[in-house]
Amino acid sequence: MMLGYLLARAGVTLIVLEKHKDFFRDFRGDTLHPSTFQLMDELGLLRSFLKVYHQELQQLKAVYNGKEVTIADFSHLKVAKPILGLMAQWDFLNFLAEKSAPYPGFQLLREAEVTGLIVENERVQGVKAKRPGGEVEIRAGLVVGTDGRSSIVRKLSNLPVINTGAPIDVLWFRLSRKVGDPGQAFGCFDKGRIMILIDRGDYWQCAYIIVKEGFQEIQARGMEGFHRELAEVAPFIQDRVSELAGWGMISLLSVSIDYLEQWYAEGLLCIGDAAHSMSPIGGVGINLAIQDAVATANILYRPLLEKRKITLSMLKKIQDRRAFPARIVQKMQVFIQNGIMQRKTNIRLQKRLPLFLRLLKRFTQDPCAFCRNGYQA
Ligand SMILES: Cc1cc2nc3c(=O)[nH]c(=O)nc-3n(C[C@H](O)[C@H](O)[C@H](O)COP(=O)(O)OP(=O)(O)OC[C@H]3O[C@@H](n4cnc5c(N)ncnc54)[C@H](O)[C@@H]3O)c2cc1C
């Protein structure tokens, strides 16, 4: 959506395909880093963007073994909004859709699921998509795969994927919010267990980190055991864990960290999670995907406008610009995930604030800031 907006604003004609009929899905994460607010400011959208319901955090707090600690403080950053914003991703995407709609070159096709690539003369020339009325073919000078970590575009393109593995999965569920609850999103750390609670007004969106493929074991221990475990990690939710009355109320989100060796082929480019799928650790994947979109728009808007052939060397420039920050952040995520897993079994380690939290405390930065692109078109 961000790439669609940026290109349409520059005058390019494009179609965004979205397989669902709306953006209303929970499983996406909501954290917007200062780099994204800075971009909105540069695009002249910040004032209207800030009217969309969101929370602003200058500091990130966590409860570690019962004690509250500040793990990040953004207030010293010299940017338009030195905050971490929490905005439901459907609101964010609807905002972009609304801002894109007036541009004559922009078209958003919902309920359009890409199922195939049209390859002719050894070049991707477009896609096949499943629509309510049947299959359609859409031809284009360039196909950009922005279809996330299970990207069909990258699968069909046979671009080699390097899997760095992720030892964690996430359980995703809601619990009600009550008067007297803490006022902002935060993390609870207890004996190597981690739960992140996102304030969504009248409920908490909870993300509970578990060992990869450990959900079956949790289920085998029974719902009551799970309730007890949650209440130990975040004692203030003890009075409502029973709202989780069945396993159907809990979604298992599989986490992966991988990347494409090469993000492009003739007529095709992958960006965002399709090029480098991110773990939820650090809540940074959305912001990296947005920066990929900015770099792509900066490098391609002119040749697209002039209807020049998009060459491999143009696409390589995008990967060269973006692969390094994505890999660095992925390496940090792997480091943190391994630290989390070590703590699950090592009681001595559990007593100390983890190294990554100590480092965060000391060097709070927007992880996307060092790789930010100003929008040029
Ligand atoms: C459990 C979990 C929590 C996370 N929490 C956060 C967080 O708090 N903050 C953060 O910054 N990052 C978070 N991340 C990472 C973040 O979700 C991703 O890095 C980010 O969403 C990538 O953006 P994207 O646009 O590349 O892909 P996505 O956001 O996955 O978007 C892909 C889009 O393509 C559509 N699509 C898929 N297949 C097709 C198809 N065949 N045809 C048409 N459309 C298709 C999908 O419906 C979707 O709208 C989290 C990840 C996980 C697994």
Tab-separated table of C-alpha atoms and ligand atoms in Angstrom:
chain	number	residue	atom	x	y	z
A	1	MET	CA	0.000	0.000	0.000
A	2	MET	CA	2.839	2.375	0.817
A	3	LEU	CA	4.566	1.678	-2.500
A	4	GLY	CA	1.218	2.093	-4.281
A	5	TYR	CA	0.678	5.451	-2.606
A	6	LEU	CA	4.195	6.733	-3.363
A	7	LEU	CA	4.137	5.682	-7.017
A	8	ALA	CA	0.592	6.940	-7.620
A	9	ARG	CA	1.546	10.269	-6.096
A	10	ALA	CA	4.460	10.469	-8.540
A	11	GLY	CA	2.003	9.880	-11.416
A	12	VAL	CA	2.632	6.183	-12.098
A	13	THR	CA	-0.290	3.933	-13.088
A	14	LEU	CA	-0.489	0.816	-10.921
A	15	ILE	CA	-2.764	-1.773	-9.365
A	16	VAL	CA	-2.471	-3.043	-5.782
A	17	LEU	CA	-3.883	-6.561	-5.396
A	18	GLU	CA	-5.090	-7.659	-1.969
A	19	LYS	CA	-6.452	-11.142	-1.479
A	20	HIS	CA	-8.831	-10.253	1.360
A	21	LYS	CA	-11.930	-8.144	1.051
A	22	ASP	CA	-10.717	-5.717	3.724
A	23	PHE	CA	-7.638	-5.017	5.849
A	24	PHE	CA	-9.354	-6.013	9.056
A	25	ARG	CA	-7.068	-8.675	10.462
A	26	ASP	CA	-5.467	-8.948	13.842
A	27	PHE	CA	-2.300	-10.808	13.041
A	28	ARG	CA	-0.040	-8.011	11.993
A	29	GLY	CA	1.492	-5.913	14.722
A	30	ASP	CA	0.898	-2.266	15.225
A	31	THR	CA	4.178	-0.594	16.067
A	32	LEU	CA	5.189	2.439	14.045
A	33	HIS	CA	8.694	3.673	14.671
A	34	PRO	CA	9.877	7.315	14.532
A	35	SER	CA	11.206	6.712	10.985
A	36	THR	CA	7.645	6.085	9.781
A	37	PHE	CA	6.300	9.250	11.439
A	38	GLN	CA	9.211	11.138	9.882
A	39	LEU	CA	8.218	9.807	6.465
A	40	MET	CA	4.618	10.841	7.025
A	41	ASP	CA	5.889	14.317	7.896
A	42	GLU	CA	8.002	14.503	4.726
A	43	LEU	CA	4.961	13.444	2.696
A	44	GLY	CA	2.873	16.207	4.292
A	45	LEU	CA	0.539	13.607	5.818
A	46	LEU	CA	1.542	13.811	9.456
A	47	ARG	CA	-1.287	16.070	10.655
A	48	SER	CA	-4.059	13.935	9.182
A	49	PHE	CA	-2.203	10.727	10.101
A	50	LEU	CA	-2.090	11.719	13.758
A	51	LYS	CA	-5.896	11.979	13.740
A	52	VAL	CA	-6.130	8.212	13.199
A	53	TYR	CA	-6.652	6.480	16.568
A	54	HIS	CA	-3.264	5.512	17.993
A	55	GLN	CA	-1.220	5.624	21.150
A	56	GLU	CA	2.038	7.466	21.504
A	57	LEU	CA	4.793	6.114	23.696
A	58	GLN	CA	7.896	8.113	24.453
A	59	GLN	CA	9.121	5.373	26.688
A	60	LEU	CA	8.742	1.622	26.569
A	61	LYS	CA	8.224	-0.093	29.874
A	62	ALA	CA	8.532	-3.705	30.837
A	63	VAL	CA	7.886	-5.673	34.000
A	64	TYR	CA	10.881	-7.924	34.593
A	65	ASN	CA	10.525	-10.510	37.359
A	66	GLY	CA	7.931	-8.265	39.031
A	67	LYS	CA	9.871	-4.965	38.774
A	68	GLU	CA	9.028	-2.194	36.308
A	69	VAL	CA	11.931	-1.122	34.088
A	70	THR	CA	12.145	1.423	31.301
A	71	ILE	CA	13.641	-0.345	28.321
A	72	ALA	CA	13.540	2.419	25.747
A	73	ASP	CA	13.247	6.186	25.718
A	74	PHE	CA	12.669	7.896	22.373
A	75	SER	CA	12.369	11.439	23.712
A	76	HIS	CA	15.925	12.459	22.732
A	77	LEU	CA	15.486	11.596	19.019
A	78	LYS	CA	15.592	14.645	16.744
A	79	VAL	CA	12.720	13.723	14.425
A	80	ALA	CA	9.187	14.961	13.694
A	81	LYS	CA	7.658	12.612	16.317
A	82	PRO	CA	10.131	11.028	18.733
A	83	ILE	CA	7.683	8.315	19.683
A	84	LEU	CA	6.742	4.739	19.137
A	85	GLY	CA	3.182	4.769	17.812
A	86	LEU	CA	0.703	1.948	18.213
A	87	MET	CA	-1.880	1.997	15.471
A	88	ALA	CA	-4.042	-0.915	14.390
A	89	GLN	CA	-2.633	-1.987	11.053
A	90	TRP	CA	-6.071	-1.977	9.377
A	91	ASP	CA	-6.399	1.712	10.290
A	92	PHE	CA	-2.948	2.420	8.893
A	93	LEU	CA	-3.696	0.610	5.626
A	94	ASN	CA	-7.146	2.202	5.295
A	95	PHE	CA	-5.511	5.601	5.767
A	96	LEU	CA	-3.097	4.880	2.912
A	97	ALA	CA	-5.951	3.586	0.737
A	98	GLU	CA	-7.924	6.774	1.368
A	99	LYS	CA	-4.928	9.008	0.578
A	100	SER	CA	-4.101	7.006	-2.574
A	101	ALA	CA	-7.640	6.918	-3.997
A	102	PRO	CA	-7.647	10.464	-5.489
A	103	TYR	CA	-4.597	9.776	-7.677
A	104	PRO	CA	-5.829	8.817	-11.156
A	105	GLY	CA	-3.166	6.115	-11.634
A	106	PHE	CA	-4.061	4.264	-8.432
A	107	GLN	CA	-6.281	1.222	-8.266
A	108	LEU	CA	-6.778	-1.102	-5.301
A	109	LEU	CA	-8.350	-4.460	-6.172
A	110	ARG	CA	-9.539	-6.292	-3.097
A	111	GLU	CA	-10.483	-9.968	-3.183
A	112	ALA	CA	-7.797	-10.431	-5.796
A	113	GLU	CA	-5.518	-13.300	-4.819
A	114	VAL	CA	-2.415	-13.732	-6.907
A	115	THR	CA	-2.158	-17.381	-7.939
A	116	GLY	CA	0.278	-17.315	-10.834
A	117	LEU	CA	2.884	-15.327	-12.720
A	118	ILE	CA	2.606	-14.650	-16.428
A	119	VAL	CA	6.049	-15.398	-17.836
A	120	GLU	CA	6.766	-14.744	-21.489
A	121	ASN	CA	10.123	-14.383	-23.231
A	122	GLU	CA	11.847	-15.216	-19.916
A	123	ARG	CA	10.371	-12.147	-18.259
A	124	VAL	CA	7.527	-11.771	-15.761
A	125	GLN	CA	4.847	-9.853	-17.647
A	126	GLY	CA	2.083	-9.841	-15.055
A	127	VAL	CA	0.048	-12.027	-12.698
A	128	LYS	CA	-2.980	-14.289	-12.654
A	129	ALA	CA	-5.378	-13.597	-9.821
A	130	LYS	CA	-8.433	-15.312	-8.361
A	131	ARG	CA	-11.372	-12.909	-8.076
A	132	PRO	CA	-14.981	-13.562	-6.982
A	133	GLY	CA	-16.029	-13.660	-10.663
A	134	GLY	CA	-13.216	-16.013	-11.720
A	135	GLU	CA	-9.571	-15.806	-12.705
A	136	VAL	CA	-8.184	-12.613	-14.241
A	137	GLU	CA	-4.877	-11.814	-15.916
A	138	ILE	CA	-3.194	-8.513	-15.157
A	139	ARG	CA	-0.237	-7.435	-17.253
A	140	ALA	CA	2.367	-4.975	-16.021
A	141	GLY	CA	5.830	-3.625	-16.780
A	142	LEU	CA	6.858	-4.714	-13.284
A	143	VAL	CA	5.366	-7.057	-10.674
A	144	VAL	CA	6.308	-6.254	-7.073
A	145	GLY	CA	5.758	-9.092	-4.601
A	146	THR	CA	4.656	-7.462	-1.352
A	147	ASP	CA	2.635	-10.452	-0.201
A	148	GLY	CA	4.374	-11.072	3.086
A	149	ARG	CA	6.184	-13.972	4.669
A	150	SER	CA	4.217	-16.699	2.853
A	151	SER	CA	4.674	-14.889	-0.444
A	152	ILE	CA	3.311	-16.814	-3.396
A	153	VAL	CA	5.154	-14.421	-5.716
A	154	ARG	CA	8.533	-15.419	-4.360
A	155	LYS	CA	7.561	-19.098	-4.368
A	156	LEU	CA	6.537	-18.964	-8.011
A	157	SER	CA	9.622	-16.992	-8.980
A	158	ASN	CA	11.930	-19.736	-7.611
A	159	LEU	CA	14.263	-17.146	-6.123
A	160	PRO	CA	16.409	-19.018	-3.555
A	161	VAL	CA	15.384	-18.453	0.082
A	162	ILE	CA	17.893	-18.613	2.946
A	163	ASN	CA	16.178	-19.707	6.141
A	164	THR	CA	17.895	-18.574	9.333
A	165	GLY	CA	15.360	-20.355	11.522
A	166	ALA	CA	13.328	-18.963	14.372
A	167	PRO	CA	13.074	-20.908	17.634
A	168	ILE	CA	9.866	-19.149	18.689
A	169	ASP	CA	6.181	-18.953	17.839
A	170	VAL	CA	3.592	-16.540	19.200
A	171	LEU	CA	0.209	-17.191	20.796
A	172	TRP	CA	-2.140	-14.323	19.997
A	173	PHE	CA	-5.320	-13.673	22.013
A	174	ARG	CA	-7.437	-10.986	23.630
A	175	LEU	CA	-8.181	-10.266	27.264
A	176	SER	CA	-10.410	-7.471	28.506
A	177	ARG	CA	-8.927	-4.216	29.825
A	178	LYS	CA	-10.110	-2.943	33.183
A	179	VAL	CA	-10.004	0.291	35.139
A	180	GLY	CA	-6.733	0.437	37.054
A	181	ASP	CA	-4.776	-1.569	34.451
A	182	PRO	CA	-1.444	-0.142	33.323
A	183	GLY	CA	-2.060	2.665	30.845
A	184	GLN	CA	0.142	1.663	27.924
A	185	ALA	CA	1.465	-1.248	25.926
A	186	PHE	CA	4.252	-3.074	27.615
A	187	GLY	CA	6.104	-6.315	28.006
A	188	CYS	CA	6.142	-8.713	30.930
A	189	PHE	CA	9.192	-10.912	31.444
A	190	ASP	CA	9.151	-13.681	34.022
A	191	LYS	CA	11.446	-16.710	34.312
A	192	GLY	CA	12.321	-16.586	30.636
A	193	ARG	CA	8.678	-16.177	29.633
A	194	ILE	CA	7.549	-13.123	27.701
A	195	MET	CA	4.163	-11.603	27.074
A	196	ILE	CA	3.558	-8.346	25.202
A	197	LEU	CA	0.261	-6.563	25.876
A	198	ILE	CA	-1.004	-4.018	23.361
A	199	ASP	CA	-3.669	-1.618	24.578
A	200	ARG	CA	-6.550	-1.671	22.079
A	201	GLY	CA	-8.968	0.451	24.114
A	202	ASP	CA	-11.372	-1.983	25.744
A	203	TYR	CA	-9.150	-5.027	25.394
A	204	TRP	CA	-5.525	-6.121	25.555
A	205	GLN	CA	-4.123	-7.734	22.468
A	206	CYS	CA	-1.746	-10.257	23.983
A	207	ALA	CA	1.251	-11.860	22.302
A	208	TYR	CA	2.735	-14.695	24.335
A	209	ILE	CA	6.069	-16.021	23.116
A	210	ILE	CA	6.507	-19.793	23.162
A	211	VAL	CA	9.128	-22.289	22.018
A	212	LYS	CA	8.669	-23.179	18.338
A	213	GLU	CA	6.097	-25.932	17.956
A	214	GLY	CA	5.524	-25.826	21.728
A	215	PHE	CA	1.772	-25.149	21.483
A	216	GLN	CA	0.821	-28.835	21.528
A	217	GLU	CA	2.722	-29.313	24.771
A	218	ILE	CA	0.941	-26.307	26.316
A	219	GLN	CA	-2.411	-27.754	25.200
A	220	ALA	CA	-1.484	-31.127	26.670
A	221	ARG	CA	-0.898	-29.432	30.060
A	222	GLY	CA	-4.480	-28.149	29.925
A	223	MET	CA	-6.228	-24.793	29.894
A	224	GLU	CA	-6.028	-24.312	33.654
A	225	GLY	CA	-2.273	-24.745	33.578
A	226	PHE	CA	-2.099	-22.179	30.779
A	227	HIS	CA	-4.190	-19.723	32.799
A	228	ARG	CA	-1.788	-20.145	35.735
A	229	GLU	CA	1.237	-19.617	33.494
A	230	LEU	CA	-0.191	-16.360	32.097
A	231	ALA	CA	-1.092	-15.065	35.550
A	232	GLU	CA	2.484	-15.719	36.718
A	233	VAL	CA	3.918	-13.675	33.850
A	234	ALA	CA	1.456	-10.765	34.208
A	235	PRO	CA	-0.190	-10.971	37.659
A	236	PHE	CA	-2.683	-8.149	36.970
A	237	ILE	CA	-4.523	-10.311	34.411
A	238	GLN	CA	-5.105	-13.108	36.931
A	239	ASP	CA	-8.760	-12.064	37.379
A	240	ARG	CA	-9.553	-12.511	33.670
A	241	VAL	CA	-7.414	-15.323	32.284
A	242	SER	CA	-10.523	-17.500	32.479
A	243	GLU	CA	-11.947	-15.426	29.582
A	244	LEU	CA	-9.851	-17.809	27.516
A	245	ALA	CA	-12.419	-20.574	27.651
A	246	GLY	CA	-11.143	-22.720	24.784
A	247	TRP	CA	-8.108	-23.185	22.541
A	248	GLY	CA	-10.116	-21.787	19.616
A	249	MET	CA	-9.770	-18.346	21.221
A	250	ILE	CA	-6.000	-18.512	20.814
A	251	SER	CA	-4.254	-18.186	17.449
A	252	LEU	CA	-0.877	-19.719	16.842
A	253	LEU	CA	1.319	-17.388	14.774
A	254	SER	CA	4.282	-19.086	13.254
A	255	VAL	CA	7.442	-16.951	13.257
A	256	SER	CA	10.067	-17.203	10.539
A	257	ILE	CA	13.221	-15.299	9.700
A	258	ASP	CA	14.456	-15.763	6.169
A	259	TYR	CA	15.660	-13.756	3.213
A	260	LEU	CA	16.056	-13.956	-0.520
A	261	GLU	CA	19.582	-14.134	-1.834
A	262	GLN	CA	18.389	-12.091	-4.786
A	263	TRP	CA	15.243	-9.978	-4.521
A	264	TYR	CA	14.556	-9.652	-8.227
A	265	ALA	CA	14.285	-11.327	-11.613
A	266	GLU	CA	13.360	-10.000	-15.065
A	267	GLY	CA	10.117	-8.041	-14.570
A	268	LEU	CA	9.831	-8.935	-10.888
A	269	LEU	CA	10.879	-7.565	-7.493
A	270	CYS	CA	10.125	-8.712	-3.935
A	271	ILE	CA	10.192	-6.299	-0.983
A	272	GLY	CA	9.085	-6.330	2.648
A	273	ASP	CA	8.555	-9.730	4.234
A	274	ALA	CA	8.411	-11.308	0.781
A	275	ALA	CA	12.131	-10.467	0.480
A	276	HIS	CA	13.084	-10.799	4.170
A	277	SER	CA	10.513	-12.124	6.616
A	278	MET	CA	10.852	-10.613	10.041
A	279	SER	CA	10.184	-11.918	13.502
A	280	PRO	CA	7.919	-9.815	15.752
A	281	ILE	CA	10.926	-9.115	18.000
A	282	GLY	CA	11.452	-5.363	18.249
A	283	GLY	CA	8.208	-4.648	16.370
A	284	VAL	CA	10.175	-3.400	13.416
A	285	GLY	CA	9.130	-5.404	10.323
A	286	ILE	CA	6.397	-3.009	9.210
A	287	ASN	CA	8.803	-0.091	9.341
A	288	LEU	CA	11.450	-1.941	7.331
A	289	ALA	CA	8.844	-2.879	4.719
A	290	ILE	CA	7.845	0.785	4.495
A	291	GLN	CA	11.460	1.829	3.981
A	292	ASP	CA	11.761	-0.809	1.226
A	293	ALA	CA	8.763	0.825	-0.443
A	294	VAL	CA	10.360	4.268	-0.208
A	295	ALA	CA	13.647	3.041	-1.731
A	296	THR	CA	11.707	1.263	-4.503
A	297	ALA	CA	9.659	4.366	-5.304
A	298	ASN	CA	12.764	6.595	-5.296
A	299	ILE	CA	14.655	4.331	-7.684
A	300	LEU	CA	11.810	3.339	-10.006
A	301	TYR	CA	9.326	6.194	-10.220
A	302	ARG	CA	11.085	7.970	-13.062
A	303	PRO	CA	11.636	4.944	-15.359
A	304	LEU	CA	8.074	3.792	-14.602
A	305	LEU	CA	6.679	7.229	-15.426
A	306	GLU	CA	8.673	7.333	-18.629
A	307	LYS	CA	7.526	3.765	-19.406
A	308	ARG	CA	11.116	2.604	-19.749
A	309	LYS	CA	11.921	-1.074	-19.382
A	310	ILE	CA	12.758	-1.896	-15.764
A	311	THR	CA	16.180	-3.507	-15.885
A	312	LEU	CA	17.889	-5.905	-13.509
A	313	SER	CA	20.439	-3.225	-12.635
A	314	MET	CA	17.649	-0.880	-11.466
A	315	LEU	CA	16.218	-3.664	-9.300
A	316	LYS	CA	19.661	-4.545	-7.965
A	317	LYS	CA	20.021	-0.969	-6.713
A	318	ILE	CA	16.954	-1.497	-4.511
A	319	GLN	CA	18.347	-4.679	-3.010
A	320	ASP	CA	21.762	-3.023	-2.537
A	321	ARG	CA	20.064	-0.158	-0.691
A	322	ARG	CA	17.833	-2.282	1.524
A	323	ALA	CA	19.331	-5.746	2.088
A	324	PHE	CA	21.946	-4.606	4.605
A	325	PRO	CA	19.550	-3.003	7.133
A	326	ALA	CA	17.139	-5.919	6.811
A	327	ARG	CA	19.907	-8.460	7.475
A	328	ILE	CA	21.308	-6.490	10.437
A	329	VAL	CA	17.870	-6.304	12.048
A	330	GLN	CA	17.276	-10.011	11.370
A	331	LYS	CA	20.610	-10.845	13.007
A	332	MET	CA	19.572	-8.813	16.056
A	333	GLN	CA	16.269	-10.679	16.130
A	334	VAL	CA	18.020	-14.063	16.007
A	335	PHE	CA	20.364	-12.959	18.815
A	336	ILE	CA	17.434	-11.870	20.988
A	337	GLN	CA	15.359	-14.971	20.229
A	338	ASN	CA	18.274	-17.219	21.180
A	339	GLY	CA	18.672	-15.225	24.415
A	340	ILE	CA	14.980	-15.747	25.191
A	341	MET	CA	15.255	-19.486	24.664
A	342	GLN	CA	18.379	-19.754	26.844
A	343	ARG	CA	16.536	-18.030	29.682
A	344	LYS	CA	13.740	-20.562	29.605
A	345	THR	CA	16.088	-23.203	30.948
A	346	ASN	CA	18.778	-21.245	32.827
A	347	ILE	CA	17.606	-20.020	36.256
A	348	ARG	CA	20.781	-17.989	36.892
A	349	LEU	CA	20.250	-16.072	33.646
A	350	GLN	CA	16.586	-15.467	34.505
A	351	LYS	CA	17.501	-13.257	37.451
A	352	ARG	CA	19.456	-10.701	35.368
A	353	LEU	CA	17.939	-8.199	32.995
A	354	PRO	CA	18.687	-9.723	29.568
A	355	LEU	CA	21.602	-8.253	27.623
A	356	PHE	CA	19.315	-7.038	24.847
A	357	LEU	CA	17.178	-5.109	27.343
A	358	ARG	CA	20.282	-3.621	28.958
A	359	LEU	CA	21.578	-2.575	25.532
A	360	LEU	CA	18.183	-1.162	24.545
A	361	LYS	CA	18.108	0.858	27.752
A	362	ARG	CA	21.511	2.313	26.982
A	363	PHE	CA	21.310	2.936	23.247
A	364	THR	CA	17.664	3.525	22.435
A	365	GLN	CA	17.445	4.277	18.756
A	366	ASP	CA	14.902	3.736	16.095
A	367	PRO	CA	16.341	0.650	14.383
A	368	CYS	CA	15.032	1.967	11.067
A	369	ALA	CA	16.642	5.389	11.457
A	370	PHE	CA	20.069	4.367	10.243
A	371	CYS	CA	18.589	3.034	7.034
A	372	ARG	CA	15.906	5.635	6.442
A	373	ASN	CA	15.255	6.930	2.926
A	374	GLY	CA	13.900	10.434	2.301
A	375	TYR	CA	11.100	10.215	-0.288
A	376	GLN	CA	12.310	11.961	-3.425
A	377	ALA	CA	9.549	11.987	-6.035
B	1	LIG	C1	3.238	-12.561	15.256
B	1	LIG	C2	3.908	-11.402	14.573
B	1	LIG	C3	3.793	-10.136	15.143
B	1	LIG	C4	4.444	-9.058	14.545
B	1	LIG	N1	4.390	-7.845	15.161
B	1	LIG	C5	4.986	-6.774	14.584
B	1	LIG	C6	4.906	-5.477	15.160
B	1	LIG	O1	4.302	-5.267	16.218
B	1	LIG	N2	5.494	-4.448	14.516
B	1	LIG	C7	6.180	-4.611	13.347
B	1	LIG	O2	6.723	-3.614	12.812
B	1	LIG	N3	6.289	-5.834	12.785
B	1	LIG	C8	5.706	-6.910	13.357
B	1	LIG	N4	5.797	-8.137	12.776
B	1	LIG	C9	6.471	-8.252	11.475
B	1	LIG	C10	5.522	-7.631	10.429
B	1	LIG	O3	4.238	-8.220	10.520
B	1	LIG	C11	6.038	-7.806	9.015
B	1	LIG	O4	7.440	-7.602	8.957
B	1	LIG	C12	5.341	-6.796	8.101
B	1	LIG	O5	3.929	-6.947	8.209
B	1	LIG	C13	5.773	-6.999	6.661
B	1	LIG	O6	4.990	-6.176	5.827
B	1	LIG	P1	4.655	-6.619	4.350
B	1	LIG	O7	3.833	-5.512	3.765
B	1	LIG	O8	5.892	-7.038	3.660
B	1	LIG	O9	3.782	-7.937	4.476
B	1	LIG	P2	2.371	-8.169	5.207
B	1	LIG	O10	2.127	-7.143	6.233
B	1	LIG	O11	2.344	-9.597	5.590
B	1	LIG	O12	1.321	-7.903	4.044
B	1	LIG	C14	1.155	-8.815	2.982
B	1	LIG	C15	-0.169	-8.508	2.329
B	1	LIG	O13	-0.298	-9.288	1.144
B	1	LIG	C16	-1.580	-9.897	1.129
B	1	LIG	N5	-1.431	-11.157	0.377
B	1	LIG	C17	-0.823	-12.292	0.763
B	1	LIG	N6	-0.850	-13.199	-0.216
B	1	LIG	C18	-1.488	-12.612	-1.255
B	1	LIG	C19	-1.830	-13.044	-2.563
B	1	LIG	N7	-1.518	-14.282	-3.014
B	1	LIG	N8	-2.489	-12.199	-3.384
B	1	LIG	C20	-2.828	-10.941	-2.961
B	1	LIG	N9	-2.527	-10.476	-1.721
B	1	LIG	C21	-1.847	-11.306	-0.887
B	1	LIG	C22	-1.925	-10.136	2.589
B	1	LIG	O14	-3.322	-10.291	2.764
B	1	LIG	C23	-1.366	-8.864	3.225
B	1	LIG	O15	-2.293	-7.813	3.182
B	1	LIG	C24	5.178	-9.242	13.346
B	1	LIG	C25	5.269	-10.513	12.763
B	1	LIG	C26	4.648	-11.595	13.380
B	1	LIG	C27	4.784	-12.959	12.768
